[in-house]
Short mmCIF file of C-alpha atoms in Angstrom, two decimals:
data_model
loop_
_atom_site.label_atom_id
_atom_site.label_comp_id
_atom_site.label_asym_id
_atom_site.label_seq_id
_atom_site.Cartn_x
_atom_site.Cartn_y
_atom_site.Cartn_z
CA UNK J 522 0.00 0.00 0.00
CA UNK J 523 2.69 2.23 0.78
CA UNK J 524 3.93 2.23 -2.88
CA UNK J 525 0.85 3.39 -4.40
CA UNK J 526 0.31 6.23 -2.19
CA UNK J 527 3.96 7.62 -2.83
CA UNK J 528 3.50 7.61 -6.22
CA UNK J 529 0.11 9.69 -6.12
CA UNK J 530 1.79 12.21 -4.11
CA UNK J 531 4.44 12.60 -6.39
CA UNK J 532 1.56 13.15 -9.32
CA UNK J 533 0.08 15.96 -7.73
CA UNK J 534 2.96 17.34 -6.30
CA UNK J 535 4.03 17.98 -10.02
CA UNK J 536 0.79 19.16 -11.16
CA UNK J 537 0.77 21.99 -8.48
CA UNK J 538 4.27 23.12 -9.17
CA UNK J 539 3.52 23.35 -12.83
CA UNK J 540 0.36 25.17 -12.34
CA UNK J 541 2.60 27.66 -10.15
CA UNK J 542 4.82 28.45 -13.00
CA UNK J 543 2.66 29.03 -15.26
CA UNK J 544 1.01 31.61 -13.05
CA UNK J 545 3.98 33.25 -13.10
CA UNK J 546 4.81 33.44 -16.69
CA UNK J 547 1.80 34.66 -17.49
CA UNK J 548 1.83 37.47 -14.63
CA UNK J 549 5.43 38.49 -16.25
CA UNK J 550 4.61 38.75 -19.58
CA UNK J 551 1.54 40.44 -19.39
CA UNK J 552 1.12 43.92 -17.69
CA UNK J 553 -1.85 45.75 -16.71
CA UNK J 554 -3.69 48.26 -18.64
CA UNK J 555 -3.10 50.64 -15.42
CA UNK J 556 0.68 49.75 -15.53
CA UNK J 557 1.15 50.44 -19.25
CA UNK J 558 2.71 53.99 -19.93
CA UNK J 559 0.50 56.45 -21.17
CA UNK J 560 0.99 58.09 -24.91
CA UNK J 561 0.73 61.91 -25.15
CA UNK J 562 -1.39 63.50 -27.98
CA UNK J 563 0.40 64.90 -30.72
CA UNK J 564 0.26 68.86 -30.87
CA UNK J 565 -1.44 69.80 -33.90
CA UNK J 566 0.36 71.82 -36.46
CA UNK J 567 -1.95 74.79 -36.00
CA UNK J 568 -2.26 74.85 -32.64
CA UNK J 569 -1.31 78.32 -32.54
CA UNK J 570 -3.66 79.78 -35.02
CA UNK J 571 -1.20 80.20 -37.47
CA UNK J 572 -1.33 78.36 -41.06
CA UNK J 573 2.50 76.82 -41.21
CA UNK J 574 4.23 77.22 -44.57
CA UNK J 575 8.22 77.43 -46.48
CA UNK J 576 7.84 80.88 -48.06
CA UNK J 577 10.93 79.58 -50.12
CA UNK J 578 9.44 76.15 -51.32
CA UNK J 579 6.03 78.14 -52.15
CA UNK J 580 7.60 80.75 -53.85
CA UNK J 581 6.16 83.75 -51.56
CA UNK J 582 7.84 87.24 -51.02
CA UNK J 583 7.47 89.04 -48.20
CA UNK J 584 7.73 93.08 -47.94
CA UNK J 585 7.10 95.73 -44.52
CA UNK J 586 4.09 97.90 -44.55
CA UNK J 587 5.04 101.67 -44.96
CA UNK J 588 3.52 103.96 -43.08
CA UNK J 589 0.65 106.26 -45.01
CA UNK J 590 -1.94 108.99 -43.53
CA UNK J 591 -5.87 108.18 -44.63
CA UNK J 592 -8.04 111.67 -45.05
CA UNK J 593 -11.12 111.92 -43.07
CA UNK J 594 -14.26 112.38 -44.36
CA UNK J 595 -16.28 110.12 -46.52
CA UNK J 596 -14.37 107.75 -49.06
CA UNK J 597 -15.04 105.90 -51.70
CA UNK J 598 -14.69 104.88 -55.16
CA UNK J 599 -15.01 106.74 -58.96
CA UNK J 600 -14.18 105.01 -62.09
CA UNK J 601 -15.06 106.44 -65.82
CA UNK J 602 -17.94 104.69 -67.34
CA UNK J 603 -18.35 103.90 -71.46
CA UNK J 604 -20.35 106.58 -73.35
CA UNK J 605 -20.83 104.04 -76.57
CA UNK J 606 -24.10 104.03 -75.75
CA UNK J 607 -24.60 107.29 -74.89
CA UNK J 608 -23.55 108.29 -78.36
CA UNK J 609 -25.87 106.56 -80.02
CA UNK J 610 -28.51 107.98 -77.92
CA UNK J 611 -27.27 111.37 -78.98
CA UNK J 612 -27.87 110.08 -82.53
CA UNK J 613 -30.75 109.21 -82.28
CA UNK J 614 -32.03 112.10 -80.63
CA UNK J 615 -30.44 114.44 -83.37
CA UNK J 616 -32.13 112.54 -85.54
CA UNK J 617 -35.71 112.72 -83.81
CA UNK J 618 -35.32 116.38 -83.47
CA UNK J 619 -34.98 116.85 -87.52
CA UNK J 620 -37.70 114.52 -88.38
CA UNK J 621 -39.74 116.80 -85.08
CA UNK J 622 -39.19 119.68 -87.15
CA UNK J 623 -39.54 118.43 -90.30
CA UNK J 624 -42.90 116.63 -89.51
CA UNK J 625 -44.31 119.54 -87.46
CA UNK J 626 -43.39 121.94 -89.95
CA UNK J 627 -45.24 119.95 -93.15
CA UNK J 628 -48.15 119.35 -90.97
CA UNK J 629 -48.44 123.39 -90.18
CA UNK J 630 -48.59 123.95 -93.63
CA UNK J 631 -51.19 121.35 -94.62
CA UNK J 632 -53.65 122.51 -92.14
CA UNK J 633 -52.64 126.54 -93.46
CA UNK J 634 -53.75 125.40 -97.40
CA UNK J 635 -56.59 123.21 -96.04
CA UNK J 636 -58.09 126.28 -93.80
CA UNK J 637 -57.46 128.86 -96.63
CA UNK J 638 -58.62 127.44 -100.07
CA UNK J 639 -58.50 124.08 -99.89
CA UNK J 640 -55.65 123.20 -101.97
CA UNK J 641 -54.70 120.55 -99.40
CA UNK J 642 -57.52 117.81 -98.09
CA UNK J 643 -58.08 117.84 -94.30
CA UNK J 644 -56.65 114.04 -94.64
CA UNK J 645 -53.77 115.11 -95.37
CA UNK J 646 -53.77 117.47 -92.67
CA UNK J 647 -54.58 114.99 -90.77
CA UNK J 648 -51.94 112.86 -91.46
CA UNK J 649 -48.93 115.09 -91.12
CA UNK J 650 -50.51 115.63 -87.62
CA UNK J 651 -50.01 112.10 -86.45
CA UNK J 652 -46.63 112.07 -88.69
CA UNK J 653 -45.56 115.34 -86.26
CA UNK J 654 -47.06 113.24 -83.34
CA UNK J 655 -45.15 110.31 -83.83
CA UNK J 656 -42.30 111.79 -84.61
CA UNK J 657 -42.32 113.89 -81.07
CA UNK J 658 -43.05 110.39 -79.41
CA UNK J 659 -39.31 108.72 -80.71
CA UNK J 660 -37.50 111.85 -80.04
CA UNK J 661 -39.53 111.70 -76.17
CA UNK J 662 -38.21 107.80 -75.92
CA UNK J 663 -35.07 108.76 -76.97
CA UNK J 664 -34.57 111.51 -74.50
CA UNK J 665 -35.69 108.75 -71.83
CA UNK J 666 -32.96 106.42 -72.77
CA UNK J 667 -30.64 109.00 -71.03
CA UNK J 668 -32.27 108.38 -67.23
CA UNK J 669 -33.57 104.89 -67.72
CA UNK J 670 -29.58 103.78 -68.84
CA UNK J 671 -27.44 106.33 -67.32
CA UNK J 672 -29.24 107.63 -64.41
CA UNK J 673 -31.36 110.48 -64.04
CA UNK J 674 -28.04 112.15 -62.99
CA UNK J 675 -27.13 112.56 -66.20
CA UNK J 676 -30.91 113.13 -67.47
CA UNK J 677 -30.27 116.52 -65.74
CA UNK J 678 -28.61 117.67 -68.12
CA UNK J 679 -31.26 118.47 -70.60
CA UNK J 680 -31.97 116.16 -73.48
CA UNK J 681 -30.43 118.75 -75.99
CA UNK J 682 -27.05 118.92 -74.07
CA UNK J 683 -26.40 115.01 -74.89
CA UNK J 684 -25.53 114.87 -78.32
CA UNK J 685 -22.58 117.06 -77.52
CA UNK J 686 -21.56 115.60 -74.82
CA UNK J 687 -21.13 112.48 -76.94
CA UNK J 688 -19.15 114.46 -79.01
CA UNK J 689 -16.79 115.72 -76.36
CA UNK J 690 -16.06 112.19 -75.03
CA UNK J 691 -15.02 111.19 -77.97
CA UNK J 692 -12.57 113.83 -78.61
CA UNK J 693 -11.34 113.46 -75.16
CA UNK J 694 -12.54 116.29 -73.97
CA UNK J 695 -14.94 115.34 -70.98
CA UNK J 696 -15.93 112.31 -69.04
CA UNK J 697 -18.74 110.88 -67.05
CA UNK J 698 -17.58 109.61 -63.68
CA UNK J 699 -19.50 107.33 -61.54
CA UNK J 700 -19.22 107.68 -57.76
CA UNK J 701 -19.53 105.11 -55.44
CA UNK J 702 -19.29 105.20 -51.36
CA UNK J 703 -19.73 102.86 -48.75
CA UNK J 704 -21.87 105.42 -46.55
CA UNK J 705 -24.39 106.44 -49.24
CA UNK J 706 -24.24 108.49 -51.94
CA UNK J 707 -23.12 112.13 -51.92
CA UNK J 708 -26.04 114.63 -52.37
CA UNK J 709 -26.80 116.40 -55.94
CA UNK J 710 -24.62 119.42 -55.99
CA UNK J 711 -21.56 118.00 -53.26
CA UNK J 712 -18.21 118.34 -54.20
CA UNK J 713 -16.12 115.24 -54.40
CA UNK J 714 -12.60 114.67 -55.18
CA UNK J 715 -11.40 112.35 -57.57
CA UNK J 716 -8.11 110.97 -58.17
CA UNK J 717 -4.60 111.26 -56.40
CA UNK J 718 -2.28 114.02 -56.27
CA UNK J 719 -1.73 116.46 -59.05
CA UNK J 720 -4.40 114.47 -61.49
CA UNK J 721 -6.87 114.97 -58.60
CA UNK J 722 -10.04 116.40 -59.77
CA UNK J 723 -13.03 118.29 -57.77
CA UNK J 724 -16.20 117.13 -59.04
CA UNK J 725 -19.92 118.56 -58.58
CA UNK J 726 -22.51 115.81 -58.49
CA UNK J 727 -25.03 115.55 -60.78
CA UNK J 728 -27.34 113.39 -59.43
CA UNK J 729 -28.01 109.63 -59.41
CA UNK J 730 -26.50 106.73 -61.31
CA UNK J 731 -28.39 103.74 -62.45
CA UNK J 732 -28.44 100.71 -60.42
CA UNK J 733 -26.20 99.64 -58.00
CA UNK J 734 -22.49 98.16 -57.39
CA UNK J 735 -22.79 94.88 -57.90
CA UNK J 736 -19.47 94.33 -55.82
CA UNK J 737 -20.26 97.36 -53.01
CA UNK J 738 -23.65 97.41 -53.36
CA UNK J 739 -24.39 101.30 -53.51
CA UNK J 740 -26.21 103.20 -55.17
CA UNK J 741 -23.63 105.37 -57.01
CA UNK J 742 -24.14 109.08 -58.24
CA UNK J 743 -22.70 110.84 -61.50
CA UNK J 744 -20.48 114.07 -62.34
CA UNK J 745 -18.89 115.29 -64.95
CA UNK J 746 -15.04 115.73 -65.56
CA UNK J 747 -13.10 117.45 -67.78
CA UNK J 748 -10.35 115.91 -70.64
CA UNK J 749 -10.03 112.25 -70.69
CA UNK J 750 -10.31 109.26 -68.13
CA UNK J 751 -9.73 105.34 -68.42
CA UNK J 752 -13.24 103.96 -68.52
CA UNK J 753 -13.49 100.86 -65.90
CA UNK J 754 -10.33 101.98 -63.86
CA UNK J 755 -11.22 102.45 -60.23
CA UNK J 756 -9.58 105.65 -58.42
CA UNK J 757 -10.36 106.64 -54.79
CA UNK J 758 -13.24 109.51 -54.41
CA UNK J 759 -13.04 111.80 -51.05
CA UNK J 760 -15.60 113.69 -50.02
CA UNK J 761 -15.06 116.26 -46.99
CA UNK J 762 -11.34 115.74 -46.99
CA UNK J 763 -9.16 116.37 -44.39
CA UNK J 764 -5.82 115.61 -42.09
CA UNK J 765 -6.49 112.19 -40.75
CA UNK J 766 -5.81 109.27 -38.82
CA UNK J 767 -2.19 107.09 -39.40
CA UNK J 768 -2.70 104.19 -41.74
CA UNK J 769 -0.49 101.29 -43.58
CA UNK J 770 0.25 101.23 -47.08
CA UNK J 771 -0.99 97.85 -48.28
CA UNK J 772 0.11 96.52 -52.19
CA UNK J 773 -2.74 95.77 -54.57
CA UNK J 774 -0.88 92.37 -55.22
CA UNK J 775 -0.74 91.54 -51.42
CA UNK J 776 -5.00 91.73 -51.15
CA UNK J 777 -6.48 88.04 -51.24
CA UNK J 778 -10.68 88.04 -51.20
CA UNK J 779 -12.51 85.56 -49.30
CA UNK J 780 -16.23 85.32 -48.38
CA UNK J 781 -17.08 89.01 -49.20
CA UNK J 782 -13.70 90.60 -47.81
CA UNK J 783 -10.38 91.75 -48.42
CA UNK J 784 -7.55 89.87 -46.70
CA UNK J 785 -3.82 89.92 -46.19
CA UNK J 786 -1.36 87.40 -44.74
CA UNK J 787 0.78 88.42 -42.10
CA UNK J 788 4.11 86.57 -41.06
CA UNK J 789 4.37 85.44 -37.42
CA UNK J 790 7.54 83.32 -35.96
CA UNK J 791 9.52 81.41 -37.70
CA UNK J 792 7.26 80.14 -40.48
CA UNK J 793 3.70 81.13 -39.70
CA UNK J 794 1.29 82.98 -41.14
CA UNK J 795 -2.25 84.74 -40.04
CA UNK J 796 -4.60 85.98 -42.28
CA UNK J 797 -5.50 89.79 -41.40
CA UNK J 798 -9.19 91.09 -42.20
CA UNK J 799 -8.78 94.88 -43.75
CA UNK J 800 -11.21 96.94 -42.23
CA UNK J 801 -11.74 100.99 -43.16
CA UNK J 802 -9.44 100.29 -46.08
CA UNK J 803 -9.36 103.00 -49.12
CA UNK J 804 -8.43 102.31 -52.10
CA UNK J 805 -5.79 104.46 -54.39
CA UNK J 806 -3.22 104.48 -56.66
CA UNK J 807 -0.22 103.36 -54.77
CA UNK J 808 -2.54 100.37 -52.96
CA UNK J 809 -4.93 100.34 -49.72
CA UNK J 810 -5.14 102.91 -46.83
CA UNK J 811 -5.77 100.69 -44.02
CA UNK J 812 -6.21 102.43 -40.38
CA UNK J 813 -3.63 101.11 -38.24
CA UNK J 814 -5.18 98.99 -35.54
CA UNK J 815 -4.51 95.07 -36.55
CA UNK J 816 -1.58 96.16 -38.75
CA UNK J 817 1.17 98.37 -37.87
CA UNK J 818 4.21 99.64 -39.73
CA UNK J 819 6.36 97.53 -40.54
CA UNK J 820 4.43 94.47 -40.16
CA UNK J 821 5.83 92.32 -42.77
CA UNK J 822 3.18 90.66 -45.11
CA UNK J 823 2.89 88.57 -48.15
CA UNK J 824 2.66 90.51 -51.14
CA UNK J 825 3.03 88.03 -53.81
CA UNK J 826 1.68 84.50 -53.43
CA UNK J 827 -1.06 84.86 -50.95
CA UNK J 828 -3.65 83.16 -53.06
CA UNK J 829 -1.32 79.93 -52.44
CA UNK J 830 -2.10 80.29 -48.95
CA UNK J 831 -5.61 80.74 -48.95
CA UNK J 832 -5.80 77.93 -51.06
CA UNK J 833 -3.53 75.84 -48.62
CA UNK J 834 -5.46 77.32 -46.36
CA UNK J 835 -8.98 76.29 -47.59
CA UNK J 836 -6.93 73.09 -48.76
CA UNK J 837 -6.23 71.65 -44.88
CA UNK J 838 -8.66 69.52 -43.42
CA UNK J 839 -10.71 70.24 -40.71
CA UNK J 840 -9.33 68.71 -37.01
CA UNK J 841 -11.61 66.53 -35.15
CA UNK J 842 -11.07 63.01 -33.73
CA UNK J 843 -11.33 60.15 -35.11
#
């Protein structure tokens, strides 16, 4: 009996040792969740608010603001408008006012011959009455052209003063400006200068343009300036001008436009860049006024290749997790 019993006690002996070991093992090579180390999120690349970019590798050139003063009063916008149509409204009312006379005069002297001896039948008469009546109509439709396409601004002007101002803008000699500001228009009469410098010119209002900016969305007035002026190109309009406030100097080039504004990029650090809303800016020759408040002189912006970066910009994809 004693030989059996030993040899069962060796059996589980074994088994309990093994099961031991393999506790163990497993307990080594395993760690807790709790005892695992931790990762740390990654930092995203705009943390900062700044959209990251090599100016060399994306071609962009950097130049300071200069410093500029911005007049006080109202500003706005002027640009020369095409008269092609205006001419051959002029042409058309010469012609109305010949056949007018023409008409009025033959149907005078029908209803004379008719009254006296009868020479002339009263349908005759008759009909070089509604020939004269007509004839008044067209030139009356063509003096209406002026307001209904121009602006009843320029209807002002009397319908007999448009031929000849046809005439003069095509010899160079005068121009029809159209005045646009931000504020609302100038009243009929107020004196608004145009242009920059020694090519400034002071305007008197006529009255109102037709329609509005489709970019500004004003309702723009007209005036009249003398010699010549490039029609569509946009030159800043004072009115009440004055010594103002300090401003920056902005290039055309550097302006980027996004969701109905003007924008410029701004360098910050080493390779960042934040895009700058321009608010109060005035256009002129030289570039944009801009009152300085979120730029400052010498502020060193993007002034060729910021549409890249918008588009990088518009380009990056949203954060969120995943």
């Amino acid at each position: 009996m004693k030989q059996p019993l030993a040899v069962a006690g060796y059996i589980l002996g074994g088994a309990l040792a093994g099961a031991a070991l393999l506790h163990f093992a497993s307990g080594a090579s395993v760690p807790d969740d709790d005892d695992a180390p931790k990762k740390e999120a990654a930092e995203p690349a705009e943390a900062d608010g700044a959209l990251h970019a090599d100016a060399e590798k994306l071609g962009l050139q950097l130049a300071p603001l200069s410093a500029t003063t911005i007049s006080a009063g109202q500003q706005g916008y002027a640009r020369a408008i095409d008269l092609s149509p205006l001419a051959a409204i002029g042409a058309e009312i010469t012609a109305a006012q010949a056949a007018v006379a023409a008409s009025g005069a033959e149907a005078a002297r029908l209803n004379d011959l008719a009254a006296q001896d009868g020479n002339a039948s009263r349908r005759e008469a008759q009909a070089a009455g509604a020939q004269a009546t007509s004839d008044k109509a067209r030139l009356t439709l063509a003096c209406q052209r002026v307001a209904l396409e121009f602006g009843a601004g320029l209807a002002r002007l009397g319908c007999n003063a448009i031929p000849g101002l046809a005439r003069q803008a095509a010899a160079g000699t005068r121009a029809v400006i159209r005045i646009d500001m931000p504020a609302g228009p100038p009243p009929t009469g107020a004196m608004v200068e145009v242009g920059e410098g020694a090519q400034a010119k002071r305007l008197r209002v006529l009255g109102p343009a037709v329609g509005g900016d489709a970019q500004l969305q004003t309702a723009g007035v007209l005036a009249i300036a003398e010699g010549t002026a490039s029609v569509g190109r946009v030159l800043p309009a004072r009115m009440g001008a004055a010594a103002g406030q300090a401003g920056v100097l902005v290039p055309r080039a550097a302006l980027v436009r996004s969701d109905g504004a003007l924008f410029v990029y701004r360098a910050r650090g080493k390779d960042g860049f934040e895009r700058i809303a321009l608010t109060g800016a005035v256009a002129g020759d030289a570039g944009w006024a801009v009152p300085v408040g979120a730029l400052h002189v010498g502020d060193r912006i993007v002034v060729e290749g910021a549409g890249t970066l918008l588009g990088l910009e518009h380009a990056a994809p949203a954060g969120g997790d995943d």
